[in-house]
Amino acid sequence: MWCGLPAGCVRWGDSIYKKGAYIKMTADNTGGKKKKTSKMRRQEAVAGWIFVLPAVLFWLIWFLYPALKAISISFFQYNYATPETNTFIGLANYVRLFQDPKFFTAMGHSFLMVAIVVPLQTILSFAIAVLLNGPIRLKGFYRSSCYIPYVISAMAVTIFFMYFFVKGGPASSFFALLGMENVSWFASTKYAMAFLMIVYVWQQVGFYMVIFIGALQEVPMELYEAAKVDGANAWQRLTKITVPMIKNTTYLVLTFGMINAFQIFDQIAAMSKQSPLGSPSGATSTLVTFLYQQSFSYMDMGYGSAAAVVLFLIIFSLSAVRETAGRRSD
Amino acid sequence: MKKVLALLLALLMVSALAACGQDGKESSTPSSGTDNSSISGAADESQASTGDTVTIRMGGWGNFADEHEPGTVGMEEAIGVKVEFQKYPTDAAFWDNLPAQIAAKTAPEFIALSNELYLPYINDGLIIPISKYIDDGTITCWDSIGDNVKDIWTIDGEVYGIPFYQTPAVFAVNMDLWNEAGLTEADFPETWDDVLDVCRVFKDELGMTGLCFNTQEFHFTQYCLSFGGGWGLGKTIDTPENAAALQFIINAYHQGYVVTPKELGVGYDGNVVMSGDAAMSTGGTWYVNDFKKNAPDVEVKYLTIPHAEGKDDVSGTFHAPCYALLKGGAHEKEAAMAINYMMNDSHDEALIDIGYIPVNSDLFDTFKERQPELAGLVDAVSKSNGFGYPPAGKKFADALISKMEEALFNSDSTVTGSQIVKELQEEYGE
């Protein structure tokens, strides 16, 4: 809508913004209101800061401070129950970390999890979203059914799945027909990770489906109609219109998916029961279970914090790579 | 006006945030793995004594209603101390949360603690000596406790806990399945080879696994001790006896005579015996109360732990949990008073009723009278041993479990008992 401003400009208070830069309204272009506008701008800035203050405080106290504290602890031999014994050891925790085969096993599992689960859940959730975005009956029921697993406790879902994948259970018996061993998957060093991935994907797909449905509804129908007129078939419309049009949402799903998959914990804890986290025999250990064990089970907070810092760097780097790749493809 | 309104709104939001923060602080204990709602705000309550009563907290895991609450009856009137219970769902949750709670000064004043993985916590100073309260007469029950249990909690001349019952490990047999397989009491196993023979009968007659083995350090230790081995606080991990014990488990499992709770999707061996998925398991006298409550129709016999051939003089482990003081408690003296009070006769009797042998040998006859099925266990106490885990404690236990899980749950594994004890000795040996 035309509102008296040049194309692409937005008015905010007494300023006009265009592509990130604002055009200051001086006495020349405002008719001598400099003093008044300056005061108003200051007032608005103060009000703005006051409004964001709670969120900023929250972020500082609950996010920034713990993150900085974790980084600082990672340079210490640190036991928070006996602070008098804490000593600065420089990079020793990191050196130890990169000499620890269990850390590399955990890291390998985390990457495997991300490499398999993220594409799988993205494709599945996209496919379901496309299906449920079409003209089908009981659409709301199906959408709710797909979303419900996401709001159920991960512990409960995992225990529920264990009864399907127990030795002789319906799922393990079915896979035995396909040549796999008929064992309890969650207790097998060979199948525990696959079990974990199945449970995780089943639970997460509904959430990403909702995000995809939201994006699909934003794609203008005119594009499909025009493509139809031009003779494009359903597959072509999907790949040439839908996929490019929801590209940004797909990037979001991939980033969220990656971060969440790196942080999987509850399902592993439920599988491990009273055994060490990552049971059986470390087959489901990840970076998060590794750092939790070191920090809390073994009270080696410095070492656990070093692992947490490495996990943060990995997630940060991968997110940055994805962001850069996304921008380039734009 | 707009500015004033904005300011007021922001102030409101900040105070709401602050209130959330306070709330978070108070509720941090339950959210970190505890499940007793009564503890909320208990720390504050304990500081603000109401009249002469001081409220303190006791932490632990397991069955509080039967094991600890009977000890506190009448305590408030008698000594002016009220105990609230902070129950953790598992021992792992207990140990994972306790250091953080101590650091945050939200930990309970005293805890119920088993004599298993406790050494690192004593070495780290989380559990403090209680000796001074014995010396000053606050704790008067110490002299009536048997020497065998006293020794467990006396380290380098300092007493770290007041044991409140003792019990040797047991070998539990589901008699319904036993009879169904055509076995009689004459077939009760004395050696592990006897156990294998019985397992063959179960496999042939009922097509089921006879033995339940829970992949927990507690159960591994029963086998090692009953083969004449043991961890010896890290000095004797790599011994032929320990290797033979672990190899026995590996072989029996791969021969199909053993089922683990893990592969059935449960965490507790008692559940496997209750559900009839196995007929026998190593366990403890806590089975008595568990079965009474959860499977009253299942008949169970409690035998002493079988031993390896030629090792007639050995048995399994010996449990002697204690009440211990935690570092940083606001009411240390009152906690010592509470512990002393809880060592009363009616508590002893309540413990006898659920199958635990009292720490006071004067009550052994009462135990035998009230628990005739368990009477034989009193004599097994002298043959039983402490757990003797290496100082690495939980790290060692986790490594042991992990290596054995590899041997059991990987069908292609060629890992042997000898390899496992050798690696453990290298990593955790003293």
mmCIF file of N, CA, C and O in Angstrom, chain A residues 21-67:
data_model
loop_
_atom_site.group_PDB
_atom_site.id
_atom_site.type_symbol
_atom_site.label_atom_id
_atom_site.label_comp_id
_atom_site.label_asym_id
_atom_site.label_seq_id
_atom_site.Cartn_x
_atom_site.Cartn_y
_atom_site.Cartn_z
ATOM 1 N N ALA A 21 19.196 0.611 6.550
ATOM 2 C CA ALA A 21 19.738 1.919 6.946
ATOM 3 C C ALA A 21 18.575 2.872 7.090
ATOM 4 O O ALA A 21 17.567 2.745 6.394
ATOM 5 N N TYR A 22 18.690 3.785 8.026
ATOM 6 C CA TYR A 22 17.559 4.714 8.113
ATOM 7 C C TYR A 22 17.963 6.098 7.645
ATOM 8 O O TYR A 22 19.107 6.521 7.778
ATOM 9 N N ILE A 23 16.965 6.754 7.086
ATOM 10 C CA ILE A 23 17.200 8.102 6.581
ATOM 11 C C ILE A 23 16.793 9.049 7.701
ATOM 12 O O ILE A 23 15.638 9.083 8.112
ATOM 13 N N LYS A 24 17.798 9.732 8.282
ATOM 14 C CA LYS A 24 17.508 10.589 9.418
ATOM 15 C C LYS A 24 16.670 11.775 8.959
ATOM 16 O O LYS A 24 16.955 12.395 7.945
ATOM 17 N N MET A 25 15.670 12.106 9.720
ATOM 18 C CA MET A 25 14.817 13.234 9.336
ATOM 19 C C MET A 25 15.365 14.493 10.010
ATOM 20 O O MET A 25 15.172 14.701 11.200
ATOM 21 N N THR A 26 16.088 15.280 9.266
ATOM 22 C CA THR A 26 16.742 16.474 9.794
ATOM 23 C C THR A 26 15.785 17.661 9.742
ATOM 24 O O THR A 26 14.651 17.551 9.253
ATOM 25 N N ALA A 27 16.298 18.800 10.248
ATOM 26 C CA ALA A 27 15.477 20.012 10.231
ATOM 27 C C ALA A 27 15.057 20.359 8.810
ATOM 28 O O ALA A 27 13.958 20.859 8.570
ATOM 29 N N ASP A 28 15.991 20.013 7.877
ATOM 30 C CA ASP A 28 15.684 20.346 6.488
ATOM 31 C C ASP A 28 14.506 19.540 5.967
ATOM 32 O O ASP A 28 13.641 20.056 5.300
ATOM 33 N N ASN A 29 14.513 18.260 6.278
ATOM 34 C CA ASN A 29 13.451 17.447 5.701
ATOM 35 C C ASN A 29 12.260 17.254 6.632
ATOM 36 O O ASN A 29 11.357 16.521 6.319
ATOM 37 N N THR A 30 12.301 17.873 7.790
ATOM 38 C CA THR A 30 11.148 17.753 8.687
ATOM 39 C C THR A 30 10.521 19.086 9.023
ATOM 40 O O THR A 30 9.571 19.138 9.788
ATOM 41 N N GLY A 31 11.112 20.119 8.524
ATOM 42 C CA GLY A 31 10.509 21.426 8.769
ATOM 43 C C GLY A 31 10.857 21.977 10.131
ATOM 44 O O GLY A 31 10.005 22.569 10.803
ATOM 45 N N GLY A 32 12.077 21.724 10.661
ATOM 46 C CA GLY A 32 12.538 22.339 11.902
ATOM 47 C C GLY A 32 12.028 21.691 13.167
ATOM 48 O O GLY A 32 11.766 22.345 14.158
ATOM 49 N N LYS A 33 11.868 20.372 13.146
ATOM 50 C CA LYS A 33 11.396 19.680 14.367
ATOM 51 C C LYS A 33 12.505 18.905 15.048
ATOM 52 O O LYS A 33 12.262 17.938 15.770
ATOM 53 N N LYS A 34 13.760 19.250 14.792
ATOM 54 C CA LYS A 34 14.897 18.476 15.256
ATOM 55 C C LYS A 34 14.849 18.184 16.764
ATOM 56 O O LYS A 34 14.961 17.050 17.218
ATOM 57 N N LYS A 35 14.658 19.258 17.567
ATOM 58 C CA LYS A 35 14.703 19.128 19.009
ATOM 59 C C LYS A 35 13.637 18.156 19.521
ATOM 60 O O LYS A 35 13.896 17.260 20.322
ATOM 61 N N LYS A 36 12.436 18.364 18.974
ATOM 62 C CA LYS A 36 11.309 17.557 19.436
ATOM 63 C C LYS A 36 11.501 16.074 19.088
ATOM 64 O O LYS A 36 11.305 15.180 19.911
ATOM 65 N N THR A 37 11.907 15.849 17.806
ATOM 66 C CA THR A 37 12.062 14.444 17.378
ATOM 67 C C THR A 37 13.176 13.750 18.147
ATOM 68 O O THR A 37 13.076 12.586 18.499
ATOM 69 N N SER A 38 14.231 14.496 18.421
ATOM 70 C CA SER A 38 15.348 13.914 19.159
ATOM 71 C C SER A 38 14.898 13.471 20.548
ATOM 72 O O SER A 38 15.238 12.384 21.021
ATOM 73 N N LYS A 39 14.112 14.279 21.208
ATOM 74 C CA LYS A 39 13.611 13.961 22.549
ATOM 75 C C LYS A 39 12.690 12.740 22.498
ATOM 76 O O LYS A 39 12.780 11.810 23.299
ATOM 77 N N MET A 40 11.822 12.751 21.460
ATOM 78 C CA MET A 40 10.891 11.630 21.329
ATOM 79 C C MET A 40 11.628 10.315 21.056
ATOM 80 O O MET A 40 11.296 9.269 21.589
ATOM 81 N N ARG A 41 12.680 10.458 20.214
ATOM 82 C CA ARG A 41 13.440 9.247 19.888
ATOM 83 C C ARG A 41 14.120 8.681 21.136
ATOM 84 O O ARG A 41 14.158 7.492 21.373
ATOM 85 N N ARG A 42 14.632 9.605 21.950
ATOM 86 C CA ARG A 42 15.297 9.175 23.178
ATOM 87 C C ARG A 42 14.298 8.485 24.111
ATOM 88 O O ARG A 42 14.564 7.453 24.694
ATOM 89 N N GLN A 43 13.127 9.089 24.182
ATOM 90 C CA GLN A 43 12.089 8.498 25.045
ATOM 91 C C GLN A 43 11.704 7.101 24.565
ATOM 92 O O GLN A 43 11.536 6.174 25.352
ATOM 93 N N GLU A 44 11.589 6.988 23.252
ATOM 94 C CA GLU A 44 11.212 5.680 22.708
ATOM 95 C C GLU A 44 12.313 4.652 22.919
ATOM 96 O O GLU A 44 12.047 3.484 23.199
ATOM 97 N N ALA A 45 13.539 5.122 22.794
ATOM 98 C CA ALA A 45 14.662 4.209 23.013
ATOM 99 C C ALA A 45 14.675 3.719 24.463
ATOM 100 O O ALA A 45 14.853 2.524 24.731
ATOM 101 N N VAL A 46 14.432 4.658 25.383
ATOM 102 C CA VAL A 46 14.392 4.273 26.807
ATOM 103 C C VAL A 46 13.273 3.272 27.045
ATOM 104 O O VAL A 46 13.457 2.228 27.696
ATOM 105 N N ALA A 47 12.100 3.599 26.497
ATOM 106 C CA ALA A 47 10.956 2.694 26.671
ATOM 107 C C ALA A 47 11.271 1.322 26.082
ATOM 108 O O ALA A 47 10.985 0.283 26.685
ATOM 109 N N GLY A 48 11.907 1.339 24.922
ATOM 110 C CA GLY A 48 12.274 0.064 24.278
ATOM 111 C C GLY A 48 13.195 -0.754 25.154
ATOM 112 O O GLY A 48 12.993 -1.964 25.363
ATOM 113 N N TRP A 49 14.208 -0.089 25.705
ATOM 114 C CA TRP A 49 15.157 -0.801 26.581
ATOM 115 C C TRP A 49 14.461 -1.344 27.833
ATOM 116 O O TRP A 49 14.760 -2.447 28.279
ATOM 117 N N ILE A 50 13.546 -0.539 28.355
ATOM 118 C CA ILE A 50 12.832 -1.002 29.562
ATOM 119 C C ILE A 50 12.013 -2.249 29.235
ATOM 120 O O ILE A 50 11.962 -3.197 30.008
ATOM 121 N N PHE A 51 11.407 -2.237 28.059
ATOM 122 C CA PHE A 51 10.599 -3.404 27.686
ATOM 123 C C PHE A 51 11.444 -4.663 27.485
ATOM 124 O O PHE A 51 11.021 -5.758 27.827
ATOM 125 N N VAL A 52 12.620 -4.474 26.903
ATOM 126 C CA VAL A 52 13.429 -5.687 26.655
ATOM 127 C C VAL A 52 14.278 -6.059 27.871
ATOM 128 O O VAL A 52 14.873 -7.139 27.907
ATOM 129 N N LEU A 53 14.298 -5.170 28.880
ATOM 130 C CA LEU A 53 15.154 -5.427 30.040
ATOM 131 C C LEU A 53 14.923 -6.801 30.697
ATOM 132 O O LEU A 53 15.887 -7.528 30.964
ATOM 133 N N PRO A 54 13.656 -7.176 30.961
ATOM 134 C CA PRO A 54 13.468 -8.494 31.596
ATOM 135 C C PRO A 54 14.072 -9.624 30.773
ATOM 136 O O PRO A 54 14.732 -10.511 31.305
ATOM 137 N N ALA A 55 13.831 -9.566 29.460
ATOM 138 C CA ALA A 55 14.359 -10.631 28.601
ATOM 139 C C ALA A 55 15.879 -10.620 28.599
ATOM 140 O O ALA A 55 16.526 -11.676 28.642
ATOM 141 N N VAL A 56 16.444 -9.396 28.571
ATOM 142 C CA VAL A 56 17.912 -9.292 28.559
ATOM 143 C C VAL A 56 18.486 -9.831 29.881
ATOM 144 O O VAL A 56 19.447 -10.598 29.888
ATOM 145 N N LEU A 57 17.837 -9.413 30.987
ATOM 146 C CA LEU A 57 18.300 -9.903 32.296
ATOM 147 C C LEU A 57 18.222 -11.422 32.353
ATOM 148 O O LEU A 57 19.144 -12.098 32.805
ATOM 149 N N PHE A 58 17.098 -11.943 31.893
ATOM 150 C CA PHE A 58 16.884 -13.392 31.881
ATOM 151 C C PHE A 58 17.998 -14.085 31.081
ATOM 152 O O PHE A 58 18.590 -15.063 31.517
ATOM 153 N N TRP A 59 18.271 -13.509 29.927
ATOM 154 C CA TRP A 59 19.296 -14.094 29.050
ATOM 155 C C TRP A 59 20.683 -14.023 29.713
ATOM 156 O O TRP A 59 21.441 -14.992 29.685
ATOM 157 N N LEU A 60 20.948 -12.877 30.337
ATOM 158 C CA LEU A 60 22.260 -12.727 30.979
ATOM 159 C C LEU A 60 22.434 -13.724 32.124
ATOM 160 O O LEU A 60 23.482 -14.371 32.259
ATOM 161 N N ILE A 61 21.382 -13.851 32.942
ATOM 162 C CA ILE A 61 21.491 -14.693 34.143
ATOM 163 C C ILE A 61 21.460 -16.176 33.797
ATOM 164 O O ILE A 61 22.241 -16.970 34.309
ATOM 165 N N TRP A 62 20.541 -16.537 32.924
ATOM 166 C CA TRP A 62 20.298 -17.964 32.693
ATOM 167 C C TRP A 62 21.026 -18.538 31.479
ATOM 168 O O TRP A 62 21.067 -19.741 31.309
ATOM 169 N N PHE A 63 21.533 -17.683 30.604
ATOM 170 C CA PHE A 63 22.211 -18.214 29.415
ATOM 171 C C PHE A 63 23.673 -17.771 29.337
ATOM 172 O O PHE A 63 24.569 -18.612 29.286
ATOM 173 N N LEU A 64 23.880 -16.469 29.344
ATOM 174 C CA LEU A 64 25.249 -15.997 29.140
ATOM 175 C C LEU A 64 26.157 -16.358 30.319
ATOM 176 O O LEU A 64 27.249 -16.902 30.134
ATOM 177 N N TYR A 65 25.672 -16.077 31.529
ATOM 178 C CA TYR A 65 26.514 -16.358 32.701
ATOM 179 C C TYR A 65 26.860 -17.855 32.805
ATOM 180 O O TYR A 65 28.038 -18.203 32.932
ATOM 181 N N PRO A 66 25.870 -18.781 32.698
ATOM 182 C CA PRO A 66 26.234 -20.206 32.758
ATOM 183 C C PRO A 66 27.201 -20.611 31.646
ATOM 184 O O PRO A 66 28.100 -21.417 31.862
ATOM 185 N N ALA A 67 26.994 -20.024 30.444
ATOM 186 C CA ALA A 67 27.882 -20.388 29.327
ATOM 187 C C ALA A 67 29.312 -19.946 29.622
ATOM 188 O O ALA A 67 30.268 -20.721 29.442
#
